Tab-separated table of C-alpha atoms in Angstrom:
chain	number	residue	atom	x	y	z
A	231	UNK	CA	35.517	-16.641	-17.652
A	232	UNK	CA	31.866	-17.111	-16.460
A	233	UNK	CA	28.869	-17.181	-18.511
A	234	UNK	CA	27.193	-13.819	-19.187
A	235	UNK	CA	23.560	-13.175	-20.300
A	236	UNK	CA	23.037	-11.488	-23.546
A	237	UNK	CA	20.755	-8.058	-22.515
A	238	UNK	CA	18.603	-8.331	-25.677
A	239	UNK	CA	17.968	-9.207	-29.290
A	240	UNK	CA	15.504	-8.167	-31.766
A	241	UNK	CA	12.552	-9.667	-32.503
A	242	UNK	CA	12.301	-12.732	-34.946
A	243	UNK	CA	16.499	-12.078	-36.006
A	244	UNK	CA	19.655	-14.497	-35.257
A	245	UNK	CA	22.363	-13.646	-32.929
A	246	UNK	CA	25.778	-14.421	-33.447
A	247	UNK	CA	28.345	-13.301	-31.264
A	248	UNK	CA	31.778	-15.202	-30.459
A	249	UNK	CA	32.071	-14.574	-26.300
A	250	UNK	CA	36.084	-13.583	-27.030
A	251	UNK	CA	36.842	-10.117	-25.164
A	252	UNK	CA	33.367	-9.066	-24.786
A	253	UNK	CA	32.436	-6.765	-22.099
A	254	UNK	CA	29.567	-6.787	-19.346
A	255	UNK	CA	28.289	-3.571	-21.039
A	256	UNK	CA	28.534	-5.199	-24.834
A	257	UNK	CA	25.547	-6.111	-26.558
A	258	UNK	CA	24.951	-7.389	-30.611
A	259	UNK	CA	23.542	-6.310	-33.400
A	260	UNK	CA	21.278	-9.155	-35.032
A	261	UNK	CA	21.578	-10.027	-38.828
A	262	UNK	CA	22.246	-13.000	-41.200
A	263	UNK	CA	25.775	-10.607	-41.917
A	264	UNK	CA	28.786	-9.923	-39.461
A	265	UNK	CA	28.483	-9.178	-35.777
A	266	UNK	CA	28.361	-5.457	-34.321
A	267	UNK	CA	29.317	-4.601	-30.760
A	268	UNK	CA	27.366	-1.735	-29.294
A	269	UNK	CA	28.583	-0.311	-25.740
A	270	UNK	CA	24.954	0.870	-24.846
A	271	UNK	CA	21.533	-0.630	-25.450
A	272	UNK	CA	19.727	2.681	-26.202
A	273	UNK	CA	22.006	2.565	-29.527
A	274	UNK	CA	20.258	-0.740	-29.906
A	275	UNK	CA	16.835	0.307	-29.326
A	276	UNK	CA	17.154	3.219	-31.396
A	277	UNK	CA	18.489	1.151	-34.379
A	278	UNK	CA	15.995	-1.608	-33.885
A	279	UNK	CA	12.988	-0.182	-32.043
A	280	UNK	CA	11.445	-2.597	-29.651
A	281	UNK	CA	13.273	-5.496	-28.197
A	282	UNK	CA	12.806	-8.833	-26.772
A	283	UNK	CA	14.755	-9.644	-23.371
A	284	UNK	CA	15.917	-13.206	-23.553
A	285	UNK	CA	17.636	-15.869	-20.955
A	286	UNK	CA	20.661	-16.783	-23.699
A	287	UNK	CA	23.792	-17.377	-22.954
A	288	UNK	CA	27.155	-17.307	-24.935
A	289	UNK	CA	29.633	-20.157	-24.073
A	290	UNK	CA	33.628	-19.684	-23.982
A	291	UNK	CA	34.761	-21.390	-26.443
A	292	UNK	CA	31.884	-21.566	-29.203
A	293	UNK	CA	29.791	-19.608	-31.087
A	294	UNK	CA	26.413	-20.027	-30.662
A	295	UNK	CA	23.171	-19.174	-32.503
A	296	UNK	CA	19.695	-18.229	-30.978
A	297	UNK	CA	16.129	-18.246	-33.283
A	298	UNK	CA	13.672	-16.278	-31.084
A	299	UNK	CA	10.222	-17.588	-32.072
A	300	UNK	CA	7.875	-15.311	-32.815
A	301	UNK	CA	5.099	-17.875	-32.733
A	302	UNK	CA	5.725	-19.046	-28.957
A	303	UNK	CA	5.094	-15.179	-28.123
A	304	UNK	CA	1.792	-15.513	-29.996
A	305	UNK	CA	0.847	-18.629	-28.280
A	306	UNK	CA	1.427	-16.843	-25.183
A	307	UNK	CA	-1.125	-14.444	-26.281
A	308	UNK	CA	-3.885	-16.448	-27.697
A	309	UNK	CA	-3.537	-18.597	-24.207
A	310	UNK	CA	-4.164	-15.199	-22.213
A	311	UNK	CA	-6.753	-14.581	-24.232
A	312	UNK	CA	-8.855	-17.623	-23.512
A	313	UNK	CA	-8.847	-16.950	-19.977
A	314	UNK	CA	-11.460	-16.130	-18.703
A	315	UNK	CA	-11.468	-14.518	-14.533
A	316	UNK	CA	-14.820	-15.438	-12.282
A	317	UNK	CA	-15.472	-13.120	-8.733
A	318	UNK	CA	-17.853	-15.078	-5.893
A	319	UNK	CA	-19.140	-13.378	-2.875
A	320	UNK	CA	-18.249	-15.904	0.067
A	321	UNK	CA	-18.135	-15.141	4.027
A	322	UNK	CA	-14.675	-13.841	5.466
A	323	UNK	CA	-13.563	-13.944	9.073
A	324	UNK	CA	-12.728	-10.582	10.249
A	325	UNK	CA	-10.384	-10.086	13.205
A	326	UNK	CA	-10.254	-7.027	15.096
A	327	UNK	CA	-8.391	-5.684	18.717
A	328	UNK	CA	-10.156	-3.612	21.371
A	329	UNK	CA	-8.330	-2.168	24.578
A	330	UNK	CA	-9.143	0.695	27.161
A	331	UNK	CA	-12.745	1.259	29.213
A	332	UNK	CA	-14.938	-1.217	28.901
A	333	UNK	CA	-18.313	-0.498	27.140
A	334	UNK	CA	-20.003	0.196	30.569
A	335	UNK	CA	-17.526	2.947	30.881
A	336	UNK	CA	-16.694	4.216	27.341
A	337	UNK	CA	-17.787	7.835	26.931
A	338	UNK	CA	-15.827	7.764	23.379
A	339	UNK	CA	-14.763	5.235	21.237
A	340	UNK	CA	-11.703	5.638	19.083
A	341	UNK	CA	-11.763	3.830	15.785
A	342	UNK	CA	-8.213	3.331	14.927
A	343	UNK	CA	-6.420	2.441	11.182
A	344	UNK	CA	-3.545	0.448	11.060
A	345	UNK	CA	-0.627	1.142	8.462
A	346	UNK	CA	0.959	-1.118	5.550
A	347	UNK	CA	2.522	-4.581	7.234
A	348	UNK	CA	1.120	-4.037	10.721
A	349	UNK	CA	-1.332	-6.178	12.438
A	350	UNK	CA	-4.248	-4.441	14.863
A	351	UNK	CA	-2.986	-6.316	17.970
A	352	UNK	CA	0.559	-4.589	17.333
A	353	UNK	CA	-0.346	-1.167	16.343
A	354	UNK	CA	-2.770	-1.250	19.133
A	355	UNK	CA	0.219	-2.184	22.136
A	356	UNK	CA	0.572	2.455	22.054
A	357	UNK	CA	-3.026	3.131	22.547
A	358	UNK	CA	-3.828	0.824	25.076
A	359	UNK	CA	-0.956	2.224	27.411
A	360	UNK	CA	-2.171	6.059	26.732
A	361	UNK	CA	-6.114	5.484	26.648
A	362	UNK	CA	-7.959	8.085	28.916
A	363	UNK	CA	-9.894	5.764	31.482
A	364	UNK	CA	-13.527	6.058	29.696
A	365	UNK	CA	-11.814	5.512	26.415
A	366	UNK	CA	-12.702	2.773	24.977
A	367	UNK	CA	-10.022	1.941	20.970
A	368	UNK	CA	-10.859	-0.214	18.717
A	369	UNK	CA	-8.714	-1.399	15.796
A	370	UNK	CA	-10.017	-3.294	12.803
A	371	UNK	CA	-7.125	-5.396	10.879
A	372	UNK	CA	-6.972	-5.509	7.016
A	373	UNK	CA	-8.496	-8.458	5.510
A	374	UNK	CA	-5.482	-9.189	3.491
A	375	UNK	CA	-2.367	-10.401	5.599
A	376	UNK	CA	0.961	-11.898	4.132
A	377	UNK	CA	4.741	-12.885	4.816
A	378	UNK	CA	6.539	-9.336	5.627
A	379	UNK	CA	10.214	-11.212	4.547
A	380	UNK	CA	10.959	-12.662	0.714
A	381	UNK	CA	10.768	-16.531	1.367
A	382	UNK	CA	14.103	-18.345	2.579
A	383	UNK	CA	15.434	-21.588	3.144
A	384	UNK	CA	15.163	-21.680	6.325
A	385	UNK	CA	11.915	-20.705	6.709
A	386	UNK	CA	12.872	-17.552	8.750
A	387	UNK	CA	10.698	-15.643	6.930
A	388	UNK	CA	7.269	-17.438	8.311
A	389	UNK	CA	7.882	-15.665	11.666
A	390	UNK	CA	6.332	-12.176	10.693
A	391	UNK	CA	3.235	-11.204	8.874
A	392	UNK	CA	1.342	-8.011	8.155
A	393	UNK	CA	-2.018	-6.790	7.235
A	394	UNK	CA	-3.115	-4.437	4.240
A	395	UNK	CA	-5.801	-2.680	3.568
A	396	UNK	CA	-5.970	-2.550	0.031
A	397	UNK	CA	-3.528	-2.958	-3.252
A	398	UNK	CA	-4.595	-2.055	-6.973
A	399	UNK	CA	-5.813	-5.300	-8.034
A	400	UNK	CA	-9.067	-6.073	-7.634
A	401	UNK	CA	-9.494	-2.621	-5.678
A	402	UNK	CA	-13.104	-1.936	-5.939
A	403	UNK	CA	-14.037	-5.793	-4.743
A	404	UNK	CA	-11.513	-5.374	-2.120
A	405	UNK	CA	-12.403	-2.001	-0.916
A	406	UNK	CA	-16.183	-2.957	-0.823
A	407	UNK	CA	-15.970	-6.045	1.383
A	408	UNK	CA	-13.110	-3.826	3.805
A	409	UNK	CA	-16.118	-1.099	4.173
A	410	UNK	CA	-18.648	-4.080	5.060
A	411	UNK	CA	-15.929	-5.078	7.451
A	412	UNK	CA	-15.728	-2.031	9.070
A	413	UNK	CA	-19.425	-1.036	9.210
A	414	UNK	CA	-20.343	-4.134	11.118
A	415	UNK	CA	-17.158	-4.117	13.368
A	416	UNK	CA	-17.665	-0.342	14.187
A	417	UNK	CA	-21.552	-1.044	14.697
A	418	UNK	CA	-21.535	-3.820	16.993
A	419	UNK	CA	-19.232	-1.567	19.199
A	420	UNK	CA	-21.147	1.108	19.046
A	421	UNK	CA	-24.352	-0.686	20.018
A	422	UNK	CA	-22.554	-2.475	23.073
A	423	UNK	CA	-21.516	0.636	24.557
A	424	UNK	CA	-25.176	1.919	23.605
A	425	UNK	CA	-27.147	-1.113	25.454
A	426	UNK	CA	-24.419	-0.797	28.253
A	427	UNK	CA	-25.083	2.736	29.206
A	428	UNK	CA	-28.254	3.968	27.346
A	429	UNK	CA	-25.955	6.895	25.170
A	430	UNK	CA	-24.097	6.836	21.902
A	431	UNK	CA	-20.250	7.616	22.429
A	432	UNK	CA	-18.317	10.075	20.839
A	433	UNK	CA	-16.743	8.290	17.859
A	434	UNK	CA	-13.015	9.470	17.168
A	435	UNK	CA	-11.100	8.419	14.274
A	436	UNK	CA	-7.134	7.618	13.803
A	437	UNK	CA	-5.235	6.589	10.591
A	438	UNK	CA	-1.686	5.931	10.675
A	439	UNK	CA	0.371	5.909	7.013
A	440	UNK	CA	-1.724	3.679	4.590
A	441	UNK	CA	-4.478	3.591	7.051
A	442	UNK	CA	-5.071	7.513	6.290
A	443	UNK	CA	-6.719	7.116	3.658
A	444	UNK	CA	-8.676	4.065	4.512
A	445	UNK	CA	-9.797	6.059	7.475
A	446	UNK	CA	-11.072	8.571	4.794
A	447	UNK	CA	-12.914	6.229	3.131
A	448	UNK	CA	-14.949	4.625	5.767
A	449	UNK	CA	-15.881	8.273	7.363
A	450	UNK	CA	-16.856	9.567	3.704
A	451	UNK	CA	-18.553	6.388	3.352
A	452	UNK	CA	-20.584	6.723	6.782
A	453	UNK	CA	-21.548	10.462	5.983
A	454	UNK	CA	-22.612	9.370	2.357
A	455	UNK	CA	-24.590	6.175	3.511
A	456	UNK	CA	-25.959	7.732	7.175
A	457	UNK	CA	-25.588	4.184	9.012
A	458	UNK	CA	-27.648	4.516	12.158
A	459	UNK	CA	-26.391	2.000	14.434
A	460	UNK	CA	-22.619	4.122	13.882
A	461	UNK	CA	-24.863	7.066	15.960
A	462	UNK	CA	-22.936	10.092	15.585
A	463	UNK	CA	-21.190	12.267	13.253
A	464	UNK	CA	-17.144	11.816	13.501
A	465	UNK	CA	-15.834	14.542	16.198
A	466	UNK	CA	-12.621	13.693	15.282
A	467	UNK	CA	-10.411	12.642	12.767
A	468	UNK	CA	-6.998	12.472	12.881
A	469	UNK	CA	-4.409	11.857	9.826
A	470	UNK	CA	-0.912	10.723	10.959
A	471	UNK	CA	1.723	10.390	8.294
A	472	UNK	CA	0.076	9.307	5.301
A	473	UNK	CA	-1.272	10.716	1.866
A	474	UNK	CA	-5.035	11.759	1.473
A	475	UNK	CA	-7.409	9.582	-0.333
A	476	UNK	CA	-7.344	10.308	-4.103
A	477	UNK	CA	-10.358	7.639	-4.855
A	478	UNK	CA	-12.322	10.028	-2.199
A	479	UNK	CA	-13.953	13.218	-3.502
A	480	UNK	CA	-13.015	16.587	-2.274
A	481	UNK	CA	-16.569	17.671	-1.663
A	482	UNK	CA	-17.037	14.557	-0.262
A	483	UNK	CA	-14.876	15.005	2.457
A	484	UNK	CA	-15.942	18.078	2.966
A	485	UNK	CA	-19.151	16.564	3.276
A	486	UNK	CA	-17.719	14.218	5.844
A	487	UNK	CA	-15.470	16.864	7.871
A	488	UNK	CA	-18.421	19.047	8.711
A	489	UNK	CA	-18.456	19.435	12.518
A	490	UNK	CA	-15.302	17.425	12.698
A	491	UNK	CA	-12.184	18.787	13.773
A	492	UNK	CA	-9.351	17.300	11.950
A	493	UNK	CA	-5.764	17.070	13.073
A	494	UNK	CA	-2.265	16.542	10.908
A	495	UNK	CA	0.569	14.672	12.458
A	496	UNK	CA	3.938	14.116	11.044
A	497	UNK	CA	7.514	13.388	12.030
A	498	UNK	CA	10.300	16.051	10.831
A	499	UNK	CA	12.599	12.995	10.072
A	500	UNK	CA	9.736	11.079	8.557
A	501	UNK	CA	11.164	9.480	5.086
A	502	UNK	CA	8.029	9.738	3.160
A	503	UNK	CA	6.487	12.817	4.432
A	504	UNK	CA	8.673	15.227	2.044
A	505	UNK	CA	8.200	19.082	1.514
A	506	UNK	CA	7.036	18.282	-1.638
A	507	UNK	CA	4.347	15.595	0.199
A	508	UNK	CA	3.693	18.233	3.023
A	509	UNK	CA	2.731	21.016	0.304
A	510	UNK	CA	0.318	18.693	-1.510
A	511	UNK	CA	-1.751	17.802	1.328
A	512	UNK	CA	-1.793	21.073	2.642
A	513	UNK	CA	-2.825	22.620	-0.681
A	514	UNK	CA	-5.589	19.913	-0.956
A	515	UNK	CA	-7.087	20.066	2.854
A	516	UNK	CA	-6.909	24.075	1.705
A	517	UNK	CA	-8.796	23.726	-1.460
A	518	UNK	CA	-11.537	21.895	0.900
A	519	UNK	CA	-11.852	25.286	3.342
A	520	UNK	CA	-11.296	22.650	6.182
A	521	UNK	CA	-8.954	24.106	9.167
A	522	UNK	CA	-6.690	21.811	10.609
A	523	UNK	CA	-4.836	21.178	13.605
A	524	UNK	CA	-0.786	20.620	13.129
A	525	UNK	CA	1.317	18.300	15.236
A	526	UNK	CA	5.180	17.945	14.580
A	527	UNK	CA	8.046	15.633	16.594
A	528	UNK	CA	11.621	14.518	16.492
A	529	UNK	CA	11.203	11.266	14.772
A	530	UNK	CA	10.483	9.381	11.580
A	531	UNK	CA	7.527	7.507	10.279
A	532	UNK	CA	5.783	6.276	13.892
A	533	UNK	CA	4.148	6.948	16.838
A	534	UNK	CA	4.765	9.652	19.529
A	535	UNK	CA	3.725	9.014	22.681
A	536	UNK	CA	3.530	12.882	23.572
A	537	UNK	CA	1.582	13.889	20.723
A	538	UNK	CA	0.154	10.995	21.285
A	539	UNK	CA	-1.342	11.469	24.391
A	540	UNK	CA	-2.492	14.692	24.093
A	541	UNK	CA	-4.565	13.889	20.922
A	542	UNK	CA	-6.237	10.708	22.973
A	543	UNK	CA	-7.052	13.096	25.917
């Protein structure tokens, strides 16, 4: 009979427990007296109150006693304590994908938002085969990128990597330098296409899954700060598959949506767009007296190329 971890024991007590006959489910009652089996750990926690998990294990042929130390858990604590975390503002690389007209040429500039795990060069591949011929899409890449497998042996997992916009740690830092990104990505486009052919395009905007609401930042962000060099107010703003901004005001979208005509897209096999989610955003976009455009295709959580196409035109 294998070796089998013991699920939990109270804090500071002994465990005794002979291995004999015991179950999977089994765990022990801790005391200086006799042993107790108990076929479910809530009976435990209600008996005991909070527990410590611990890597134990019972051999077959002995019994064996445990002492959980209460003073390496306090050591723990005092260490975390003493640490102390530092930011620095330092220069990042950005990398961004462009495809379509060239700037000569580019009557209206789509600014397009990539979702969780993709990189711009891949999410861009759809756009850049259904681009209108004075259409000029850009695609800024999140600044954080990472492995999209677990690590293996065999290194398999190097061969993919993603891009993210954002996660909750260190969200406000993060979010900060991705809007810097953006602004000066966005603005160096915009004034290309300006000094090419003397006019301001119209600027378009596309999020797909996460990169809804990142979308929703940056446009609440450019109606809030009134950047110059990004010329014109959004004309459009569509929101494929993903789940509105909650760090984003509703008036301030509303702010930002004014003049702007803003389009919904989901699959009716997409996985994560649930009644339930479908409801919500409705309600919300509701409560913000926008009017919205609604697009719906056989498929799951991706792309269209017929919807597709007819939003680009």
């Amino acid at each position: 009979m294998s070796n089998r971890a013991v699920e939990s024991v109270r804090e500071g007590g002994t465990l005794r427990g002979n291995r004999d006959g015991t179950s999977d489910r089994e765990v022990f009652e801790l005391g200086q007296g006799g042993v107790k089996r108990f076929k479910r750990v809530h009976l435990l926690k209600k008996q005991f109150g909070p527990l410590v998990r611990v890597p134990c294990y019972l051999s077959n042929t002995r019994t064996t006693t445990f002492n959980v130390m209460t003073e390496f858990q306090d050591a723990a604590r005092d260490a975390a304590a003493a640490i102390t975390m530092h930011k620095l503002a330092v220069e990042r690389t950005a990398r961004y994908a462009t495809a379509g007209a060239d700037v000569a040429d580019a009557t209206t500039l789509w600014v397009i938002f990539h979702g969780y795990g993709q990189l711009a060069s891949e999410f861009m591949t759809t756009f850049a085969r259904l681009a209108p011929s004075t259409t000029r899409v850009l695609a800024p890449e999140g600044l954080s990128r990472f492995y999209l497998e677990l690590p293996r042996a065999d290194g398999k997992h190097l061969a993919r990597t993603g891009a993210t916009w954002l996660t909750r740690d260190d969200r406000e830092d993060d979010l900060r330098d991705a809007l810097g990104m953006l602004h000066a990505v966005v603005g160096q486009e915009v004034d290309a296409i300006l000094e090419a052919r003397g006019d301001v395009p119209a600027i378009k905007v596309f999020g797909f899954s996460q990169g809804v609401a990142m979308s929703m930042r940056w446009v609440a962000d450019v109606a809030d700060r009134g950047v110059p060099e990004e010329g014109a107010d959004v004309a459009t703003h569509v929101l494929w598959a993903g789940g509105l901004a909650h760090d984003v005001s509703d008036d301030a979208m509303r702010a930002a949506w004014t003049g702007t005509a803003v389009q919904v897209v989901v699959g009716d096999k997409d996985k994560f767009a649930t009644d339930s989610f479908r409801r919500s955003l409705r309600k919300r976009i509701d409560a913000m007296g926008i009017l919205v455009d609604e697009f719906t295709f056989g498929g799951g959580h991706r792309l269209d190329d017929d919807v597709l196409r007819q939003l680009l035109r």
